[in-house]
PDB file of C-alpha atoms and ligand atoms in Angstrom:
ATOM      1  CA  MET X   1      87.016 175.663  87.108  1.00  0.00           C
ATOM      2  CA  GLN X   2      87.157 179.295  86.071  1.00  0.00           C
ATOM      3  CA  VAL X   3      88.503 182.317  87.926  1.00  0.00           C
ATOM      4  CA  LYS X   4      87.406 185.795  86.827  1.00  0.00           C
ATOM      5  CA  PHE X   5      88.606 189.097  88.171  1.00  0.00           C
ATOM      6  CA  SER X   6      87.194 192.590  88.333  1.00  0.00           C
ATOM      7  CA  ASN X   7      88.141 195.685  90.322  1.00  0.00           C
ATOM      8  CA  LYS X   8      86.209 198.291  92.259  1.00  0.00           C
ATOM      9  CA  GLY X   9      88.757 200.831  93.477  1.00  0.00           C
ATOM     10  CA  ASN X  10      91.224 198.893  95.557  1.00  0.00           C
ATOM     11  CA  ILE X  11      88.869 195.921  95.882  1.00  0.00           C
ATOM     12  CA  LEU X  12      89.725 192.817  93.887  1.00  0.00           C
ATOM     13  CA  ILE X  13      86.604 190.774  93.157  1.00  0.00           C
ATOM     14  CA  VAL X  14      87.407 187.113  92.571  1.00  0.00           C
ATOM     15  CA  ARG X  15      84.586 185.248  90.894  1.00  0.00           C
ATOM     16  CA  LEU X  16      84.901 181.463  91.108  1.00  0.00           C
ATOM     17  CA  ILE X  17      82.921 179.374  88.640  1.00  0.00           C
ATOM     18  CA  GLY X  18      82.562 175.595  88.880  1.00  0.00           C
ATOM     19  CA  GLU X  19      83.673 173.215  91.624  1.00  0.00           C
ATOM     20  CA  LEU X  20      86.415 174.153  94.069  1.00  0.00           C
ATOM     21  CA  ASP X  21      88.156 171.025  95.348  1.00  0.00           C
ATOM     22  CA  HIS X  22      91.796 170.011  95.848  1.00  0.00           C
ATOM     23  CA  HIS X  23      92.141 169.293  92.115  1.00  0.00           C
ATOM     24  CA  ALA X  24      91.167 172.863  91.221  1.00  0.00           C
ATOM     25  CA  SER X  25      92.933 174.511  94.146  1.00  0.00           C
ATOM     26  CA  ASP X  26      96.458 174.859  92.704  1.00  0.00           C
ATOM     27  CA  TYR X  27      95.161 176.608  89.606  1.00  0.00           C
ATOM     28  CA  VAL X  28      92.855 178.875  91.600  1.00  0.00           C
ATOM     29  CA  ARG X  29      95.598 179.788  94.067  1.00  0.00           C
ATOM     30  CA  ARG X  30      98.059 180.647  91.298  1.00  0.00           C
ATOM     31  CA  LYS X  31      95.509 182.810  89.483  1.00  0.00           C
ATOM     32  CA  ILE X  32      94.510 184.720  92.604  1.00  0.00           C
ATOM     33  CA  ASP X  33      98.038 185.242  93.870  1.00  0.00           C
ATOM     34  CA  GLY X  34      99.089 186.582  90.478  1.00  0.00           C
ATOM     35  CA  GLU X  35      96.395 189.210  90.778  1.00  0.00           C
ATOM     36  CA  MET X  36      96.957 189.915  94.461  1.00  0.00           C
ATOM     37  CA  ILE X  37     100.560 191.057  94.069  1.00  0.00           C
ATOM     38  CA  LYS X  38      99.388 194.017  91.998  1.00  0.00           C
ATOM     39  CA  PRO X  39      99.736 197.173  94.111  1.00  0.00           C
ATOM     40  CA  THR X  40      96.134 198.139  93.314  1.00  0.00           C
ATOM     41  CA  THR X  41      94.823 195.265  95.429  1.00  0.00           C
ATOM     42  CA  LYS X  42      94.126 196.050  99.059  1.00  0.00           C
ATOM     43  CA  ASN X  43      90.836 194.252  99.705  1.00  0.00           C
ATOM     44  CA  ILE X  44      89.333 191.055  98.321  1.00  0.00           C
ATOM     45  CA  ILE X  45      85.794 189.836  97.772  1.00  0.00           C
ATOM     46  CA  PHE X  46      85.371 186.157  97.010  1.00  0.00           C
ATOM     47  CA  ASP X  47      82.233 185.825  94.923  1.00  0.00           C
ATOM     48  CA  LEU X  48      81.114 182.200  95.304  1.00  0.00           C
ATOM     49  CA  SER X  49      77.705 182.749  93.662  1.00  0.00           C
ATOM     50  CA  ASN X  50      78.686 180.607  90.684  1.00  0.00           C
ATOM     51  CA  LEU X  51      80.374 177.866  92.659  1.00  0.00           C
ATOM     52  CA  SER X  52      78.378 174.633  92.622  1.00  0.00           C
ATOM     53  CA  PHE X  53      80.640 172.756  95.024  1.00  0.00           C
ATOM     54  CA  MET X  54      83.319 173.465  97.593  1.00  0.00           C
ATOM     55  CA  ASP X  55      85.117 171.299 100.144  1.00  0.00           C
ATOM     56  CA  SER X  56      87.734 172.072 102.797  1.00  0.00           C
ATOM     57  CA  SER X  57      90.304 172.828 100.077  1.00  0.00           C
ATOM     58  CA  GLY X  58      88.335 176.042  99.506  1.00  0.00           C
ATOM     59  CA  ILE X  59      88.528 176.852 103.211  1.00  0.00           C
ATOM     60  CA  GLY X  60      92.326 176.574 102.945  1.00  0.00           C
ATOM     61  CA  ILE X  61      92.415 178.956  99.985  1.00  0.00           C
ATOM     62  CA  ILE X  62      90.179 181.581 101.574  1.00  0.00           C
ATOM     63  CA  MET X  63      92.012 181.447 104.928  1.00  0.00           C
ATOM     64  CA  GLY X  64      95.381 181.730 103.160  1.00  0.00           C
ATOM     65  CA  ARG X  65      94.293 184.912 101.330  1.00  0.00           C
ATOM     66  CA  TYR X  66      92.720 186.213 104.541  1.00  0.00           C
ATOM     67  CA  ARG X  67      96.081 185.964 106.302  1.00  0.00           C
ATOM     68  CA  ALA X  68      97.887 187.718 103.434  1.00  0.00           C
ATOM     69  CA  ILE X  69      95.348 190.551 103.191  1.00  0.00           C
ATOM     70  CA  SER X  70      95.274 191.026 106.965  1.00  0.00           C
ATOM     71  CA  ARG X  71      99.024 191.601 106.902  1.00  0.00           C
ATOM     72  CA  ILE X  72      98.481 194.691 104.717  1.00  0.00           C
ATOM     73  CA  ASN X  73      95.489 195.718 106.863  1.00  0.00           C
ATOM     74  CA  GLY X  74      93.052 194.963 104.068  1.00  0.00           C
ATOM     75  CA  GLN X  75      89.527 193.617 104.284  1.00  0.00           C
ATOM     76  CA  ILE X  76      88.149 190.371 102.977  1.00  0.00           C
ATOM     77  CA  ALA X  77      84.532 189.372 102.367  1.00  0.00           C
ATOM     78  CA  VAL X  78      82.667 186.430 100.852  1.00  0.00           C
ATOM     79  CA  ALA X  79      79.488 186.444  98.756  1.00  0.00           C
ATOM     80  CA  CYS X  80      77.604 183.164  98.861  1.00  0.00           C
ATOM     81  CA  SER X  81      74.060 181.835  98.918  1.00  0.00           C
ATOM     82  CA  ASN X  82      74.635 178.111  98.302  1.00  0.00           C
ATOM     83  CA  ALA X  83      73.406 176.181 101.366  1.00  0.00           C
ATOM     84  CA  GLN X  84      76.127 173.506 101.250  1.00  0.00           C
ATOM     85  CA  ILE X  85      78.915 176.071 100.982  1.00  0.00           C
ATOM     86  CA  LEU X  86      77.389 178.255 103.711  1.00  0.00           C
ATOM     87  CA  LYS X  87      77.319 175.224 106.000  1.00  0.00           C
ATOM     88  CA  LEU X  88      81.004 174.684 105.289  1.00  0.00           C
ATOM     89  CA  LEU X  89      81.884 178.355 105.915  1.00  0.00           C
ATOM     90  CA  GLU X  90      80.040 178.233 109.210  1.00  0.00           C
ATOM     91  CA  MET X  91      81.447 174.980 110.550  1.00  0.00           C
ATOM     92  CA  SER X  92      85.001 175.964 109.652  1.00  0.00           C
ATOM     93  CA  GLY X  93      84.789 179.202 111.630  1.00  0.00           C
ATOM     94  CA  ILE X  94      85.354 181.362 108.522  1.00  0.00           C
ATOM     95  CA  SER X  95      82.084 183.163 109.144  1.00  0.00           C
ATOM     96  CA  LYS X  96      83.453 184.285 112.526  1.00  0.00           C
ATOM     97  CA  VAL X  97      86.392 186.182 111.003  1.00  0.00           C
ATOM     98  CA  ILE X  98      85.119 187.021 107.502  1.00  0.00           C
ATOM     99  CA  GLN X  99      81.850 188.768 106.713  1.00  0.00           C
ATOM    100  CA  ILE X 100      79.516 186.807 104.451  1.00  0.00           C
ATOM    101  CA  PHE X 101      77.015 188.469 102.116  1.00  0.00           C
ATOM    102  CA  SER X 102      74.247 186.958  99.981  1.00  0.00           C
ATOM    103  CA  ASP X 103      75.646 188.523  96.802  1.00  0.00           C
ATOM    104  CA  ALA X 104      78.697 190.394  95.520  1.00  0.00           C
ATOM    105  CA  ASP X 105      76.921 193.770  95.168  1.00  0.00           C
ATOM    106  CA  LYS X 106      76.075 193.815  98.862  1.00  0.00           C
ATOM    107  CA  ALA X 107      79.647 192.885  99.724  1.00  0.00           C
ATOM    108  CA  VAL X 108      81.039 195.692  97.516  1.00  0.00           C
ATOM    109  CA  LYS X 109      78.650 198.291  98.960  1.00  0.00           C
ATOM    110  CA  SER X 110      79.487 197.321 102.516  1.00  0.00           C
ATOM    111  CA  MET X 111      83.205 197.298 101.822  1.00  0.00           C
ATOM    112  CA  LEU X 112      83.168 200.687 100.080  1.00  0.00           C
ATOM    113  CA  GLY X 113      81.301 202.078 103.072  1.00  0.00           C
ATOM    114  CA  VAL X 114      83.953 200.690 105.356  1.00  0.00           C
ATOM    115  CA  THR X 115      86.994 201.721 103.335  1.00  0.00           C
ATOM    116  CA  LYS X 116      85.808 205.286 102.639  1.00  0.00           C
ATOM    117  CA  LYS X 117      85.836 206.193 106.308  1.00  0.00           C
TER     118      LYS X 117
ATOM    119  CA  MET C   1      99.794 147.511 114.943  1.00  0.00           C
ATOM    120  CA  MET C   2      96.223 148.276 113.999  1.00  0.00           C
ATOM    121  CA  ALA C   3      95.162 151.650 115.273  1.00  0.00           C
ATOM    122  CA  LYS C   4      91.455 152.077 115.869  1.00  0.00           C
ATOM    123  CA  ASP C   5      89.401 154.889 117.250  1.00  0.00           C
ATOM    124  CA  ASN C   6      86.228 154.596 119.227  1.00  0.00           C
ATOM    125  CA  GLY C   7      83.849 155.504 116.394  1.00  0.00           C
ATOM    126  CA  THR C   8      80.808 153.272 116.185  1.00  0.00           C
ATOM    127  CA  ALA C   9      80.083 153.286 112.429  1.00  0.00           C
ATOM    128  CA  SER C  10      78.781 150.381 110.350  1.00  0.00           C
ATOM    129  CA  ALA C  11      75.102 149.697 109.819  1.00  0.00           C
ATOM    130  CA  GLY C  12      76.075 146.024 109.653  1.00  0.00           C
ATOM    131  CA  LYS C  13      72.939 144.486 111.048  1.00  0.00           C
ATOM    132  CA  LYS C  14      70.779 144.854 107.957  1.00  0.00           C
ATOM    133  CA  LYS C  15      71.286 143.556 104.457  1.00  0.00           C
ATOM    134  CA  PRO C  16      72.019 146.259 101.891  1.00  0.00           C
ATOM    135  CA  ILE C  17      69.428 146.747  99.136  1.00  0.00           C
ATOM    136  CA  ASN C  18      72.190 147.610  96.687  1.00  0.00           C
ATOM    137  CA  GLU C  19      75.962 147.841  96.643  1.00  0.00           C
ATOM    138  CA  MET C  20      78.771 149.131  94.496  1.00  0.00           C
ATOM    139  CA  THR C  21      82.550 149.091  94.503  1.00  0.00           C
ATOM    140  CA  LEU C  22      84.678 151.503  92.540  1.00  0.00           C
ATOM    141  CA  ILE C  23      88.433 151.259  92.143  1.00  0.00           C
ATOM    142  CA  PHE C  24      90.314 154.164  90.625  1.00  0.00           C
ATOM    143  CA  PRO C  25      93.858 155.543  90.554  1.00  0.00           C
ATOM    144  CA  ALA C  26      94.820 158.224  93.061  1.00  0.00           C
ATOM    145  CA  LEU C  27      94.614 161.154  90.647  1.00  0.00           C
ATOM    146  CA  SER C  28      93.209 164.472  91.785  1.00  0.00           C
ATOM    147  CA  ARG C  29      90.925 164.656  88.778  1.00  0.00           C
ATOM    148  CA  ASN C  30      89.145 161.591  90.181  1.00  0.00           C
ATOM    149  CA  GLU C  31      87.964 163.567  93.221  1.00  0.00           C
ATOM    150  CA  SER C  32      84.996 164.948  91.298  1.00  0.00           C
ATOM    151  CA  PHE C  33      84.453 161.600  89.593  1.00  0.00           C
ATOM    152  CA  ALA C  34      84.184 159.780  92.944  1.00  0.00           C
ATOM    153  CA  ARG C  35      81.704 162.244  94.416  1.00  0.00           C
ATOM    154  CA  VAL C  36      79.534 162.232  91.302  1.00  0.00           C
ATOM    155  CA  VAL C  37      79.445 158.413  91.340  1.00  0.00           C
ATOM    156  CA  ALA C  38      78.542 158.285  95.051  1.00  0.00           C
ATOM    157  CA  ALA C  39      75.835 160.924  94.618  1.00  0.00           C
ATOM    158  CA  SER C  40      74.225 159.253  91.626  1.00  0.00           C
ATOM    159  CA  PHE C  41      74.355 155.863  93.343  1.00  0.00           C
ATOM    160  CA  ILE C  42      72.417 157.119  96.368  1.00  0.00           C
ATOM    161  CA  SER C  43      70.009 159.102  94.172  1.00  0.00           C
ATOM    162  CA  GLN C  44      67.961 155.948  93.634  1.00  0.00           C
ATOM    163  CA  LEU C  45      66.648 156.457  97.206  1.00  0.00           C
ATOM    164  CA  ASP C  46      65.587 160.020  96.394  1.00  0.00           C
ATOM    165  CA  PRO C  47      67.307 161.777  99.325  1.00  0.00           C
ATOM    166  CA  SER C  48      67.030 165.541  99.818  1.00  0.00           C
ATOM    167  CA  ILE C  49      69.327 167.951  97.979  1.00  0.00           C
ATOM    168  CA  GLU C  50      71.023 168.752 101.273  1.00  0.00           C
ATOM    169  CA  GLU C  51      71.691 165.085 102.042  1.00  0.00           C
ATOM    170  CA  LEU C  52      73.140 164.603  98.554  1.00  0.00           C
ATOM    171  CA  ALA C  53      75.404 167.605  99.039  1.00  0.00           C
ATOM    172  CA  ASP C  54      76.504 166.284 102.445  1.00  0.00           C
ATOM    173  CA  VAL C  55      77.546 162.947 100.939  1.00  0.00           C
ATOM    174  CA  ARG C  56      79.306 164.594  97.982  1.00  0.00           C
ATOM    175  CA  THR C  57      81.309 166.769 100.343  1.00  0.00           C
ATOM    176  CA  ALA C  58      82.285 163.944 102.710  1.00  0.00           C
ATOM    177  CA  VAL C  59      83.363 161.695  99.806  1.00  0.00           C
ATOM    178  CA  SER C  60      85.431 164.536  98.381  1.00  0.00           C
ATOM    179  CA  GLU C  61      87.251 164.914 101.723  1.00  0.00           C
ATOM    180  CA  ALA C  62      87.966 161.205 102.162  1.00  0.00           C
ATOM    181  CA  VAL C  63      89.172 160.704  98.575  1.00  0.00           C
ATOM    182  CA  THR C  64      91.308 163.862  98.650  1.00  0.00           C
ATOM    183  CA  ASN C  65      92.948 162.633 101.866  1.00  0.00           C
ATOM    184  CA  ALA C  66      93.769 159.288 100.266  1.00  0.00           C
ATOM    185  CA  ILE C  67      95.414 161.090  97.340  1.00  0.00           C
ATOM    186  CA  ILE C  68      97.401 163.790  99.130  1.00  0.00           C
ATOM    187  CA  HIS C  69      98.122 162.163 102.504  1.00  0.00           C
ATOM    188  CA  GLY C  70      97.804 158.425 101.872  1.00  0.00           C
ATOM    189  CA  TYR C  71      99.699 158.241  98.597  1.00  0.00           C
ATOM    190  CA  GLU C  72     101.280 161.714  98.796  1.00  0.00           C
ATOM    191  CA  ASP C  73     100.661 162.179  95.086  1.00  0.00           C
ATOM    192  CA  LYS C  74     102.426 158.915  94.211  1.00  0.00           C
ATOM    193  CA  ALA C  75     100.657 156.195  92.231  1.00  0.00           C
ATOM    194  CA  GLY C  76      98.191 153.889  93.954  1.00  0.00           C
ATOM    195  CA  ASN C  77      94.608 152.742  93.880  1.00  0.00           C
ATOM    196  CA  ILE C  78      91.669 153.957  95.902  1.00  0.00           C
ATOM    197  CA  LYS C  79      88.703 151.726  96.598  1.00  0.00           C
ATOM    198  CA  MET C  80      85.285 153.168  97.361  1.00  0.00           C
ATOM    199  CA  ILE C  81      82.566 150.814  98.583  1.00  0.00           C
ATOM    200  CA  CYS C  82      78.957 151.996  98.826  1.00  0.00           C
ATOM    201  CA  LEU C  83      76.400 149.909 100.699  1.00  0.00           C
ATOM    202  CA  LEU C  84      72.895 151.235 100.249  1.00  0.00           C
ATOM    203  CA  TYR C  85      70.231 150.484 102.870  1.00  0.00           C
ATOM    204  CA  ASP C  86      66.574 151.467 102.713  1.00  0.00           C
ATOM    205  CA  ASP C  87      67.214 154.414 105.034  1.00  0.00           C
ATOM    206  CA  SER C  88      70.956 155.044 104.848  1.00  0.00           C
ATOM    207  CA  VAL C  89      74.229 154.602 103.011  1.00  0.00           C
ATOM    208  CA  GLU C  90      77.581 153.395 104.238  1.00  0.00           C
ATOM    209  CA  ILE C  91      80.556 154.604 102.213  1.00  0.00           C
ATOM    210  CA  THR C  92      84.049 153.248 102.764  1.00  0.00           C
ATOM    211  CA  VAL C  93      87.143 154.823 101.216  1.00  0.00           C
ATOM    212  CA  ILE C  94      90.283 152.697 101.359  1.00  0.00           C
ATOM    213  CA  ASP C  95      93.877 153.472 100.423  1.00  0.00           C
ATOM    214  CA  GLU C  96      97.024 151.425 100.745  1.00  0.00           C
ATOM    215  CA  GLY C  97      99.185 154.438 101.444  1.00  0.00           C
ATOM    216  CA  LYS C  98     101.324 155.562 104.335  1.00  0.00           C
ATOM    217  CA  GLY C  99      98.723 155.311 107.081  1.00  0.00           C
ATOM    218  CA  ILE C 100      98.020 157.537 110.084  1.00  0.00           C
ATOM    219  CA  GLU C 101     100.185 157.361 113.190  1.00  0.00           C
ATOM    220  CA  ASN C 102      97.863 159.157 115.593  1.00  0.00           C
ATOM    221  CA  ILE C 103      94.226 158.989 114.515  1.00  0.00           C
ATOM    222  CA  GLU C 104      92.942 160.985 117.462  1.00  0.00           C
ATOM    223  CA  LEU C 105      95.266 163.871 116.616  1.00  0.00           C
ATOM    224  CA  ALA C 106      94.488 163.617 112.886  1.00  0.00           C
ATOM    225  CA  ARG C 107      90.754 163.944 113.585  1.00  0.00           C
ATOM    226  CA  GLN C 108      91.135 167.148 115.562  1.00  0.00           C
ATOM    227  CA  PRO C 109      89.742 170.286 113.910  1.00  0.00           C
ATOM    228  CA  LEU C 110      92.489 172.379 112.270  1.00  0.00           C
ATOM    229  CA  TYR C 111      95.141 169.664 112.596  1.00  0.00           C
ATOM    230  CA  THR C 112      97.026 169.170 109.351  1.00  0.00           C
ATOM    231  CA  SER C 113     100.377 167.550 108.638  1.00  0.00           C
ATOM    232  CA  LYS C 114     100.652 169.660 105.475  1.00  0.00           C
ATOM    233  CA  PRO C 115     100.195 173.331 106.439  1.00  0.00           C
ATOM    234  CA  ASP C 116     102.630 174.242 103.637  1.00  0.00           C
ATOM    235  CA  MET C 117     100.043 172.989 101.128  1.00  0.00           C
ATOM    236  CA  GLU C 118      97.511 175.387 102.651  1.00  0.00           C
ATOM    237  CA  ARG C 119      95.359 172.555 103.881  1.00  0.00           C
ATOM    238  CA  SER C 120      92.807 173.711 106.432  1.00  0.00           C
ATOM    239  CA  GLY C 121      92.903 170.635 108.643  1.00  0.00           C
ATOM    240  CA  MET C 122      89.117 170.536 108.514  1.00  0.00           C
ATOM    241  CA  GLY C 123      88.617 167.399 106.379  1.00  0.00           C
ATOM    242  CA  PHE C 124      87.741 164.964 109.156  1.00  0.00           C
ATOM    243  CA  THR C 125      85.630 167.618 110.878  1.00  0.00           C
ATOM    244  CA  VAL C 126      83.688 168.108 107.635  1.00  0.00           C
ATOM    245  CA  MET C 127      83.112 164.351 107.340  1.00  0.00           C
ATOM    246  CA  GLU C 128      81.924 164.199 110.956  1.00  0.00           C
ATOM    247  CA  THR C 129      79.630 167.198 110.549  1.00  0.00           C
ATOM    248  CA  PHE C 130      78.111 166.160 107.220  1.00  0.00           C
ATOM    249  CA  MET C 131      77.720 162.435 107.979  1.00  0.00           C
ATOM    250  CA  ASP C 132      76.166 160.669 110.986  1.00  0.00           C
ATOM    251  CA  GLU C 133      79.024 158.346 111.893  1.00  0.00           C
ATOM    252  CA  VAL C 134      82.669 158.258 110.847  1.00  0.00           C
ATOM    253  CA  LYS C 135      85.067 155.439 111.679  1.00  0.00           C
ATOM    254  CA  VAL C 136      88.785 155.632 110.896  1.00  0.00           C
ATOM    255  CA  GLU C 137      91.063 152.609 110.848  1.00  0.00           C
ATOM    256  CA  SER C 138      94.688 152.901 109.851  1.00  0.00           C
ATOM    257  CA  GLU C 139      97.980 151.113 110.014  1.00  0.00           C
ATOM    258  CA  VAL C 140     101.276 152.900 109.392  1.00  0.00           C
ATOM    259  CA  GLY C 141     102.834 151.641 106.179  1.00  0.00           C
ATOM    260  CA  LYS C 142      99.687 149.706 105.232  1.00  0.00           C
ATOM    261  CA  GLY C 143      96.965 152.249 104.619  1.00  0.00           C
ATOM    262  CA  THR C 144      93.769 153.857 105.813  1.00  0.00           C
ATOM    263  CA  LYS C 145      90.099 152.962 105.771  1.00  0.00           C
ATOM    264  CA  VAL C 146      87.434 155.579 106.436  1.00  0.00           C
ATOM    265  CA  THR C 147      83.864 154.347 106.899  1.00  0.00           C
ATOM    266  CA  MET C 148      81.055 156.883 106.878  1.00  0.00           C
ATOM    267  CA  LEU C 149      77.391 156.365 107.540  1.00  0.00           C
ATOM    268  CA  LYS C 150      74.610 158.717 106.500  1.00  0.00           C
ATOM    269  CA  TYR C 151      70.969 158.336 107.477  1.00  0.00           C
ATOM    270  CA  PHE C 152      68.486 159.847 105.057  1.00  0.00           C
ATOM    271  CA  LYS C 153      66.191 161.524 107.541  1.00  0.00           C
ATOM    272  CA  SER C 154      64.258 163.176 104.717  1.00  0.00           C
ATOM    273  CA  LEU C 155      62.916 159.757 103.680  1.00  0.00           C
ATOM    274  CA  LYS C 156      61.497 159.209 107.194  1.00  0.00           C
ATOM    275  CA  ASP C 157      59.852 162.625 107.058  1.00  0.00           C
ATOM    276  CA  LYS C 158      58.349 161.834 103.668  1.00  0.00           C
ATOM    277  CA  GLU C 159      56.964 158.543 105.002  1.00  0.00           C
ATOM    278  CA  ARG C 160      55.443 160.279 107.990  1.00  0.00           C
ATOM    279  CA  ARG C 161      53.834 162.917 105.806  1.00  0.00           C
ATOM    280  CA  ALA C 162      52.411 160.246 103.511  1.00  0.00           C
ATOM    281  CA  LYS C 163      50.873 158.512 106.529  1.00  0.00           C
ATOM    282  CA  ASN C 164      49.404 161.733 107.897  1.00  0.00           C
ATOM    283  CA  ASP C 165      47.861 162.505 104.521  1.00  0.00           C
ATOM    284  CA  LYS C 166      45.840 159.318 104.635  1.00  0.00           C
TER     285      LYS C 166
HETATM  286  N1  LIG Z   1      94.163 158.661 104.033  1.00  0.00           N
HETATM  287  C1  LIG Z   1      95.098 159.206 104.840  1.00  0.00           C
HETATM  288  N2  LIG Z   1      96.358 158.685 104.888  1.00  0.00           N
HETATM  289  C2  LIG Z   1      97.316 159.237 105.678  1.00  0.00           C
HETATM  290  N3  LIG Z   1      97.105 160.303 106.479  1.00  0.00           N
HETATM  291  C3  LIG Z   1      95.874 160.865 106.487  1.00  0.00           C
HETATM  292  C4  LIG Z   1      94.820 160.345 105.670  1.00  0.00           C
HETATM  293  N4  LIG Z   1      93.716 161.095 105.902  1.00  0.00           N
HETATM  294  C5  LIG Z   1      94.072 162.036 106.804  1.00  0.00           C
HETATM  295  N5  LIG Z   1      95.363 161.907 107.162  1.00  0.00           N
HETATM  296  C6  LIG Z   1      96.088 162.746 108.159  1.00  0.00           C
HETATM  297  O1  LIG Z   1      95.139 163.434 108.935  1.00  0.00           O
HETATM  298  C7  LIG Z   1      95.351 164.846 108.863  1.00  0.00           C
HETATM  299  C8  LIG Z   1      94.037 165.584 108.972  1.00  0.00           C
HETATM  300  O2  LIG Z   1      93.223 165.364 107.836  1.00  0.00           O
HETATM  301  P1  LIG Z   1      92.108 166.430 107.439  1.00  0.00           P
HETATM  302  O3  LIG Z   1      91.254 166.702 108.636  1.00  0.00           O
HETATM  303  O4  LIG Z   1      91.436 165.971 106.221  1.00  0.00           O
HETATM  304  O5  LIG Z   1      92.955 167.763 107.178  1.00  0.00           O
HETATM  305  P2  LIG Z   1      93.868 168.172 105.911  1.00  0.00           P
HETATM  306  O6  LIG Z   1      93.582 167.236 104.771  1.00  0.00           O
HETATM  307  O7  LIG Z   1      93.454 169.572 105.607  1.00  0.00           O
HETATM  308  O8  LIG Z   1      95.288 168.070 106.368  1.00  0.00           O
HETATM  309  C9  LIG Z   1      96.107 165.053 107.564  1.00  0.00           C
HETATM  310  O9  LIG Z   1      96.853 166.244 107.576  1.00  0.00           O
HETATM  311  C10 LIG Z   1      96.979 163.797 107.513  1.00  0.00           C
HETATM  312  O10 LIG Z   1      98.120 163.949 108.312  1.00  0.00           O
HETATM  313 MG1  LIG Z   2      91.733 166.559 104.207  1.00  0.00          MG
END
């Protein structure tokens, strides 16, 4: 499991590479939270394009960050095109509260449009 | 006391065409191992990519539950039994951990006894959504047995197409 970060303004882009299960979740959570406490982070995009597997442990991680970001009135978005993961995002209700895009570029563009207003 | 829910799993009637039992220690790094083994075992039937992903996900949920809830990260063994039928697979994940007091409550979407661990409480719901039947049997202090059945509908479709092509 790999976690890579990049920034676009106050958007933190979290790129997850590999398989996100309970085994990987502690490491992923620690990495993300270390980056989230930086004052430059207001919004988060989870880029799942390079994730080959995710189970409900991933739902827990995304929802946890969603709650934290909502507290500071930030936005959160997910980029994903993997059918299995999309099915999971839909059945868990994540897609009702978090916008899902087919790739990270689209998510960034939409978020910049939103945050510029 | 043996708690049972009203699930109807178990193909039972037919004889499996192949079977496999795997016993492994309750270590989180075995979550990926268990789902890879289950997926490659059912691959001999040539199911669709979606069906393979469904089974991988459900196995991951059941095995993770055995590790974090059944054994609560203490040592123990997990047994996974796969019975392969010509049109389906039945996968049973067994732990000898703490057991579930209220199965009905445990199966409810969003219910988790470990919110502090940032669990989503969606594990059983994922198993139910991704598999065709899920049966949960558990006894407090003795352990838990989750039996999941998946029909490979893609094989039926393939058969039908082959017939129509004739
Ligand atoms: N193998 C098990 N042994 C003991 N308790 C379990 C087991 N599997 C599930 N549970 C209980 O059922 C609850 C719901 O499980 P699940 O839907 O997978 O959600 P989560 O794992 O996110 O808590 C767990 O929080 C736990 O209390
Ligand atoms: Mg679970």
